[in-house]
C-alpha positions as a LaTeX table, in Angstrom:
\begin{tabular}{lrrr}
\hline
Residue & $x$ (\AA) & $y$ (\AA) & $z$ (\AA) \\
\hline
Met1 & 0.05 & $-0.03$ & 0.00 \\
Phe2 & 2.86 & 2.40 & 0.82 \\
Arg3 & 5.18 & 1.31 & $-1.94$ \\
Pro4 & 5.22 & 3.55 & $-4.98$ \\
Lys5 & 4.30 & 2.19 & $-8.36$ \\
Leu6 & 7.11 & 2.66 & $-10.79$ \\
Pro7 & 6.17 & 3.05 & $-14.41$ \\
Thr8 & 7.74 & 0.56 & $-16.78$ \\
Met9 & 9.65 & 1.82 & $-19.71$ \\
Pro10 & 7.78 & 1.07 & $-22.92$ \\
Gln11 & 9.67 & $-0.68$ & $-25.77$ \\
Pro12 & 10.44 & 1.44 & $-28.88$ \\
Thr13 & 7.92 & 0.90 & $-31.59$ \\
Gly14 & 9.66 & 2.59 & $-34.53$ \\
Thr15 & 12.52 & 1.49 & $-36.60$ \\
Val16 & 15.62 & 1.04 & $-34.53$ \\
Thr17 & 18.87 & 1.85 & $-36.32$ \\
Pro18 & 21.90 & $-0.03$ & $-35.14$ \\
Pro19 & 24.68 & 1.96 & $-33.54$ \\
Ala20 & 27.35 & 3.33 & $-35.98$ \\
Val21 & 30.56 & 1.42 & $-36.12$ \\
Phe22 & 33.74 & 3.44 & $-35.78$ \\
Glu23 & 36.98 & 2.02 & $-37.07$ \\
Pro24 & 40.16 & 3.17 & $-35.26$ \\
Thr25 & 42.63 & 5.16 & $-37.28$ \\
Thr26 & 46.38 & 4.62 & $-37.18$ \\
Ile27 & 48.43 & 7.26 & $-35.62$ \\
Thr28 & 52.04 & 7.56 & $-36.78$ \\
Pro29 & 54.33 & 8.88 & $-34.00$ \\
Gly30 & 56.86 & 11.60 & $-34.82$ \\
Thr31 & 54.85 & 13.52 & $-37.43$ \\
Ser32 & 53.10 & 15.85 & $-35.02$ \\
Ala33 & 51.92 & 19.21 & $-36.47$ \\
Pro34 & 52.82 & 22.33 & $-34.66$ \\
Pro35 & 49.90 & 23.68 & $-32.64$ \\
Ala36 & 48.06 & 26.38 & $-34.41$ \\
Ile37 & 48.21 & 29.77 & $-32.71$ \\
Val38 & 44.93 & 31.41 & $-32.62$ \\
Pro39 & 45.32 & 35.13 & $-32.33$ \\
Ala40 & 43.17 & 36.78 & $-29.65$ \\
Pro41 & 40.18 & 38.67 & $-31.02$ \\
Ser42 & 41.16 & 42.35 & $-31.24$ \\
Arg43 & 38.66 & 44.61 & $-29.47$ \\
Pro44 & 38.67 & 48.37 & $-29.95$ \\
Thr45 & 40.24 & 50.16 & $-27.05$ \\
Val46 & 38.29 & 52.93 & $-25.34$ \\
Gln47 & 40.13 & 56.20 & $-25.48$ \\
Leu48 & 38.97 & 59.05 & $-23.17$ \\
Thr49 & 39.66 & 62.35 & $-24.79$ \\
Pro50 & 38.75 & 65.59 & $-23.03$ \\
Gly51 & 35.73 & 65.94 & $-25.20$ \\
Thr52 & 34.34 & 62.50 & $-24.42$ \\
Ala53 & 35.12 & 62.88 & $-20.66$ \\
Leu54 & 33.19 & 66.20 & $-20.70$ \\
Ala55 & 30.29 & 64.55 & $-22.52$ \\
Leu56 & 30.30 & 61.71 & $-20.05$ \\
Val57 & 30.21 & 64.03 & $-17.10$ \\
Gly58 & 27.51 & 66.15 & $-18.59$ \\
Gly59 & 25.34 & 63.06 & $-19.41$ \\
Ser60 & 25.74 & 61.66 & $-15.93$ \\
Thr61 & 24.97 & 65.06 & $-14.45$ \\
Ala62 & 21.82 & 65.33 & $-16.46$ \\
Val63 & 20.69 & 61.84 & $-15.42$ \\
Val64 & 21.30 & 62.75 & $-11.77$ \\
Leu65 & 19.30 & 65.95 & $-12.10$ \\
Val66 & 16.36 & 64.25 & $-13.80$ \\
Val67 & 16.15 & 61.35 & $-11.24$ \\
Gly68 & 16.40 & 63.97 & $-8.43$ \\
Ala69 & 13.59 & 66.05 & $-9.89$ \\
Val70 & 11.31 & 62.96 & $-10.29$ \\
Leu71 & 12.10 & 61.86 & $-6.66$ \\
Val72 & 11.46 & 65.40 & $-5.29$ \\
Ser73 & 8.20 & 65.67 & $-7.16$ \\
Met74 & 7.04 & 62.31 & $-5.88$ \\
Leu75 & 7.89 & 63.39 & $-2.27$ \\
Leu76 & 5.97 & 66.65 & $-2.87$ \\
Ala77 & 2.94 & 64.77 & $-4.21$ \\
Val78 & 3.00 & 62.68 & $-1.01$ \\
Ala79 & 3.25 & 65.58 & 1.26 \\
Ile80 & 0.46 & 67.47 & $-0.45$ \\
Thr81 & $-1.81$ & 64.36 & $-0.35$ \\
Gly82 & $-1.09$ & 63.98 & 3.34 \\
Ala83 & $-1.87$ & 67.56 & 4.11 \\
Ser84 & $-5.13$ & 67.51 & 2.21 \\
Val85 & $-6.17$ & 64.29 & 3.99 \\
Ala86 & $-5.33$ & 66.01 & 7.38 \\
Val87 & $-7.44$ & 69.06 & 6.36 \\
Cys88 & $-10.36$ & 66.79 & 5.36 \\
Ala89 & $-10.14$ & 64.97 & 8.69 \\
Leu90 & $-10.27$ & 68.29 & 10.62 \\
Val91 & $-13.19$ & 69.52 & 8.66 \\
Ile92 & $-15.12$ & 66.21 & 9.21 \\
Arg93 & $-14.36$ & 66.23 & 12.95 \\
Ser94 & $-15.43$ & 69.89 & 13.14 \\
Leu95 & $-18.75$ & 69.09 & 11.46 \\
Val96 & $-19.32$ & 65.99 & 13.63 \\
Asn97 & $-18.66$ & 67.93 & 16.81 \\
Ala98 & $-20.76$ & 70.87 & 15.78 \\
Asp99 & $-23.62$ & 68.58 & 15.00 \\
Ala100 & $-23.29$ & 66.89 & 18.45 \\
Lys101 & $-23.39$ & 70.25 & 20.26 \\
Arg102 & $-26.56$ & 71.20 & 18.65 \\
Arg103 & $-28.45$ & 68.19 & 19.92 \\
\hline
\end{tabular}
């Protein structure tokens, strides 16, 4: 009852090809070829000229300013939302207290 049932492997039904037969080749010692030297792939080197360095600094400064502006605007949106919710809560509390005093 507690023993797992293992599935049996089905026999192949299609055409079975026999394995390929490989014949060994003869190796004659003493006639070794020199190893081929593969040159390393040449990659272009990056050269920092004063113009590219200035462009890199300018681009990164622009990215920092844009990200900072987005973060500050998000913080300002959260602050304005929190202040408006607080004002709404004060107005509702004032209306509820004024209604309770009249009764």
